[in-house]
Amino acid sequence: MQQYLQCGRYRLPLDRQRFMPLVMGVLNVTPDSFSDGGRFHSLESALSHAEQMIAEGVDIIDVGGESSRPGAPLLPLEEELRRVMPILHALRDCGKPLSIDTCKPQVMREAIAAGADMINDISGFRAEGAVSAVKDSDCGLIIMHMQSDPQTMQVKPAYQDVVAEVTAFLGQRIEQLEAAGIGRSRLCIDPGFGFGKTLAHNLELLKNIGRMQGALNLPLLAGMSRKSMIGSITGRQVEDRLAGSLSAALAAVAQGAHILRVHDVAETVDALKVWQAATQNDDE
Ligand code: 8Y4
C-alpha cells in the first residue's frame, strides 16, 4: 500500500508508527437560525471548535453541512453552501487539511476552489458529475459504502455477506475513479458503519477491517464515534458513548485502520498514545 495519502496541499503519512492512525475530527456546523445573527454565531462557534480540535492534536478537520443521520431531510444546495463555505474560507490557513463532507458535485467544486483538501462522500462519488468534479484536483477522496440512502437505509438493512458486498462495492468505485485518471494515492476506503447496517453487520465489518483493507490495498477510515452501534452495545444515550467509542476506535486500529473519524479528539489521541506505547516493539 502507498506510504502517503495525497490530500490537496498535504501528503499525510499513513504509517507514521504502527498503530498510530490519523485522527479526523468532526466539526460541528450548527444549522439552527436563519437570521444573520445566528449565522455569525454558528460561524464563531465552529471556528472555536476547530481551534480546540487543533490544540487537541487533530490531523484532519471534517466540515459537513448536511446531516447524515438516518432519516435526516435532504439539504438544498444553496443552504449547504451557505453553511460550509464561510467555514472553509475562515479555516483555509489553519494549518490542517480540510475535508468536506458532501455528496453534491457543485459543493465539491466550490469547496475545492476554496481550498478544501479532501472530499468525504458518504455516497461513494455515485452522484452524476461527482467523479468529474474531483478528478482534476489533487484532493484526497474518501469512498464510503452505504446501502440505499440516508432516508431509508435503516429500514431493513440486508446482506448475503456484508463484508464481501461492501468490499465489492468499494472495489467497483475504486475502478471507476481510477478509470477517470485519479491516482490511488488520493483514495481512502470506508465501510460506512451505521449506513444501512444492523449491529451484527457493523460488528462483522469491524472484525474484518484488516481483510477489507488488504483486499483493496488502500488506507481505511473507520467512523463509529457515538453511533447507534455503540449505543446498542452499551445501552447509552448519544452523550454517554465516549468510553464505548474509544474502545471501538482501538479495535479498528488493532485491525489496521489508518484514519479514525471522531467527535472527541483529545480523548481519542490519549487512548491512541497509550495503545501505541503498549503495543510498539523496541525496534519500531
Ligand atoms: C451520534 C453522532 C450518532 C453521530 C450518529 C452519528 C461517517 C461519515 C458520518 C463515516 C465517513 C454520524 C459524514 C454519521 N459518518 N463519513 N459521516 N464515515 N467517511 N452519525 O462513518 O456521525 S455522519
XYZ file of C-alpha atoms and ligand atoms in Angstrom:
307
model
C 0.000 0.000 0.000
C 1.093 3.590 -0.519
C 3.029 5.468 2.142
C 1.094 8.706 1.805
C -2.447 9.865 1.313
C -2.399 12.735 -1.161
C -4.676 15.306 0.328
C -4.659 18.583 -1.631
C -1.925 20.766 -0.131
C -0.862 17.933 2.190
C 0.679 14.483 1.936
C -0.408 12.640 5.034
C 1.889 9.851 6.210
C -0.028 6.612 6.622
C 2.403 4.592 8.680
C 3.951 7.164 10.996
C 4.367 4.441 13.554
C 2.480 1.234 13.744
C -0.917 1.630 15.452
C -0.879 5.435 15.241
C -3.621 6.371 12.814
C -4.630 9.829 11.673
C -7.449 11.428 13.637
C -10.192 13.161 11.670
C -12.243 15.465 13.893
C -15.909 16.102 13.138
C -16.540 19.837 13.129
C -19.927 20.911 14.435
C -21.698 23.020 11.865
C -24.765 24.171 13.729
C -27.579 24.842 11.292
C -30.245 26.439 13.506
C -31.016 30.080 12.892
C -31.631 31.687 9.532
C -31.002 35.199 10.812
C -27.629 36.857 10.223
C -27.007 36.872 13.955
C -27.500 33.110 14.041
C -25.192 32.601 11.104
C -22.479 34.710 12.678
C -22.825 32.817 15.926
C -22.685 29.465 14.103
C -19.503 30.513 12.322
C -17.874 31.766 15.513
C -18.630 28.576 17.415
C -17.449 26.390 14.511
C -14.162 28.282 14.425
C -13.573 27.960 18.143
C -14.409 24.253 17.958
C -11.854 23.867 15.141
C -9.262 25.730 17.200
C -9.926 23.416 20.129
C -9.546 20.288 17.985
C -6.251 21.594 16.580
C -4.949 22.131 20.120
C -6.027 18.572 20.941
C -3.997 17.069 18.100
C -6.433 16.605 15.225
C -4.922 15.605 11.857
C -7.856 16.375 9.510
C -10.933 18.564 10.066
C -14.169 17.238 8.553
C -16.634 20.015 7.724
C -20.172 18.875 6.999
C -23.275 20.915 6.395
C -25.674 18.133 5.595
C -26.901 15.923 8.416
C -26.165 12.315 7.516
C -28.198 10.845 10.339
C -30.759 8.199 9.476
C -33.950 9.788 8.178
C -32.499 13.299 8.046
C -34.105 15.582 5.461
C -32.175 16.498 2.318
C -30.487 19.861 2.341
C -30.908 22.177 -0.656
C -27.663 23.068 -2.476
C -27.803 26.761 -1.625
C -28.277 26.125 2.080
C -25.444 23.592 2.192
C -23.127 26.132 0.518
C -24.241 28.872 2.919
C -23.334 26.670 5.857
C -19.965 25.298 4.763
C -18.327 27.884 2.525
C -17.754 30.544 5.223
C -16.143 27.869 7.404
C -13.838 26.681 4.631
C -12.779 30.266 3.893
C -12.158 31.011 7.559
C -10.175 27.787 8.175
C -8.238 27.839 4.903
C -4.969 28.713 6.636
C -5.475 26.883 9.932
C -2.583 24.545 9.141
C -4.629 21.340 8.998
C -6.124 19.625 5.967
C -9.794 20.440 5.483
C -12.209 17.709 4.487
C -15.686 18.473 3.239
C -18.470 16.006 3.883
C -20.760 16.255 0.878
C -22.428 14.208 -1.855
C -23.100 17.155 -4.156
C -20.786 17.756 -7.143
C -21.415 21.510 -7.048
C -20.392 21.683 -3.380
C -17.295 19.585 -4.201
C -16.268 22.041 -6.946
C -16.767 25.141 -4.838
C -15.081 23.589 -1.823
C -12.030 22.575 -3.873
C -11.834 26.086 -5.325
C -11.936 27.468 -1.772
C -9.046 25.240 -0.692
C -10.598 22.016 0.622
C -8.003 19.223 0.691
C -10.274 16.212 0.927
C -13.773 15.205 -0.146
C -15.654 12.850 2.156
C -18.582 11.462 0.149
C -20.834 9.069 2.049
C -22.416 8.070 -1.269
C -19.067 6.992 -2.743
C -19.000 9.515 -5.612
C -22.061 7.971 -7.216
C -23.915 11.227 -7.971
C -23.892 12.277 -11.605
C -20.941 14.616 -12.081
C -19.206 13.712 -8.814
C -16.210 11.987 -10.404
C -15.627 14.818 -12.869
C -15.980 17.387 -10.075
C -12.951 15.936 -8.253
C -10.803 14.368 -10.933
C -8.715 17.399 -11.957
C -7.815 18.387 -8.393
C -5.389 16.574 -6.137
C -7.638 16.375 -3.110
C -7.984 13.171 -1.138
C -11.182 11.166 -1.608
C -12.972 9.084 0.999
C -15.098 6.458 -0.679
C -17.772 5.212 1.709
C -20.236 2.367 1.390
C -23.905 2.977 2.131
C -26.818 0.651 1.426
C -29.715 2.631 -0.129
C -29.863 6.285 1.050
C -29.951 8.230 4.345
C -33.749 8.451 4.277
C -34.339 4.697 4.080
C -31.032 2.990 4.901
C -32.003 1.825 8.391
C -35.447 0.481 7.420
C -34.390 -3.096 6.744
C -30.697 -3.491 6.021
C -29.968 -6.883 4.458
C -26.916 -8.627 3.004
C -25.962 -12.162 1.996
C -22.390 -11.455 3.077
C -21.839 -7.927 4.320
C -18.034 -7.968 4.156
C -17.987 -9.379 0.614
C -20.659 -6.963 -0.613
C -19.099 -3.864 0.923
C -15.682 -4.900 -0.451
C -17.136 -5.490 -3.927
C -18.901 -2.122 -3.913
C -15.769 -0.272 -2.847
C -13.752 -2.161 -5.464
C -16.139 -1.025 -8.205
C -15.980 2.580 -7.069
C -12.159 2.472 -6.970
C -12.190 1.080 -10.506
C -14.384 3.908 -11.761
C -12.328 6.591 -10.055
C -9.093 5.118 -11.425
C -10.639 4.880 -14.901
C -11.211 8.649 -14.703
C -7.469 9.090 -14.183
C -7.483 9.530 -10.417
C -4.340 8.195 -8.769
C -4.628 5.629 -5.993
C -2.537 7.831 -3.689
C -5.646 10.045 -3.364
C -8.014 7.264 -2.322
C -9.204 6.016 1.045
C -11.949 3.451 1.681
C -14.613 3.349 4.391
C -17.095 0.541 5.179
C -19.647 3.119 6.363
C -20.555 2.000 9.880
C -24.248 2.588 10.529
C -25.134 3.381 6.932
C -27.672 0.683 6.093
C -26.310 -1.813 8.619
C -27.637 -3.636 11.672
C -25.497 -4.052 14.786
C -24.499 -7.520 13.569
C -23.443 -6.096 10.190
C -21.420 -3.340 11.865
C -19.627 -5.821 14.110
C -18.849 -8.130 11.221
C -17.356 -5.182 9.328
C -15.361 -4.070 12.360
C -13.892 -7.543 12.814
C -12.946 -7.668 9.133
C -11.365 -4.257 8.640
C -7.997 -5.916 8.111
C -9.375 -8.186 5.360
C -11.154 -5.361 3.503
C -8.106 -3.146 3.720
C -5.845 -5.930 2.490
C -8.172 -6.926 -0.361
C -8.405 -3.378 -1.751
C -4.897 -2.314 -0.723
C -5.913 1.228 0.243
C -5.964 3.087 3.556
C -9.186 2.617 5.502
C -11.179 5.120 7.545
C -13.418 3.955 10.401
C -16.196 6.183 11.717
C -18.001 4.711 14.716
C -17.833 7.621 17.166
C -21.055 7.965 19.196
C -23.035 5.930 16.671
C -26.012 3.746 17.456
C -23.884 0.583 17.328
C -22.115 1.929 20.440
C -25.489 2.760 21.970
C -26.848 -0.718 21.214
C -23.925 -2.446 22.889
C -23.699 -0.188 25.955
C -27.323 0.870 26.337
C -26.180 4.507 26.493
C -27.594 7.690 25.004
C -25.533 9.580 22.462
C -23.959 11.951 25.032
C -22.690 8.989 27.118
C -20.946 6.981 24.408
C -17.368 8.226 24.806
C -15.900 5.145 26.505
C -17.616 2.829 24.046
C -16.435 4.956 21.126
C -12.823 4.857 22.328
C -12.964 1.096 22.626
C -14.353 0.784 19.088
C -11.640 3.119 17.816
C -8.892 0.964 19.334
C -10.484 -2.196 17.941
C -10.390 -0.593 14.473
C -6.745 0.415 14.919
C -5.832 -3.106 16.025
C -7.372 -4.304 12.744
C -5.276 -1.848 10.735
C -7.478 1.245 10.247
C -5.463 4.271 9.073
C -7.882 7.101 9.871
C -10.435 7.438 12.676
C -13.352 9.860 12.282
C -14.229 11.014 15.802
C -16.070 13.653 17.797
C -13.787 13.514 20.855
C -10.304 14.340 19.625
C -8.430 14.822 22.932
C -9.702 11.587 24.424
C -9.029 9.617 21.230
C -5.473 10.958 20.984
C -4.827 9.955 24.617
C -6.240 6.470 24.044
C -4.074 6.070 20.938
C -0.931 7.211 22.730
C -1.408 4.608 25.447
C -2.336 1.898 22.948
C 0.697 2.769 20.877
C 3.051 2.703 23.869
C 1.625 -0.621 24.968
C 1.880 -2.315 21.565
C 5.015 -0.885 19.991
C 8.103 -3.061 19.807
C 11.512 -1.615 20.671
C 12.770 -1.947 17.093
C 9.863 0.011 15.529
C -24.248 10.342 17.020
C -23.310 11.092 16.382
C -24.957 9.402 16.336
C -23.081 10.911 15.040
C -24.737 9.235 14.988
C -23.790 9.985 14.346
C -19.353 8.817 8.616
C -19.146 9.905 7.774
C -20.826 10.309 9.064
C -18.497 7.684 8.489
C -17.361 8.891 6.751
C -22.619 10.188 12.221
C -20.238 12.115 7.410
C -22.937 9.984 10.787
N -20.414 9.084 9.422
N -18.160 9.957 6.854
N -20.078 10.831 8.058
N -17.518 7.777 7.549
N -16.384 8.879 5.847
N -23.651 9.794 12.992
O -18.606 6.655 9.159
O -21.588 10.665 12.593
S -22.171 11.150 9.716
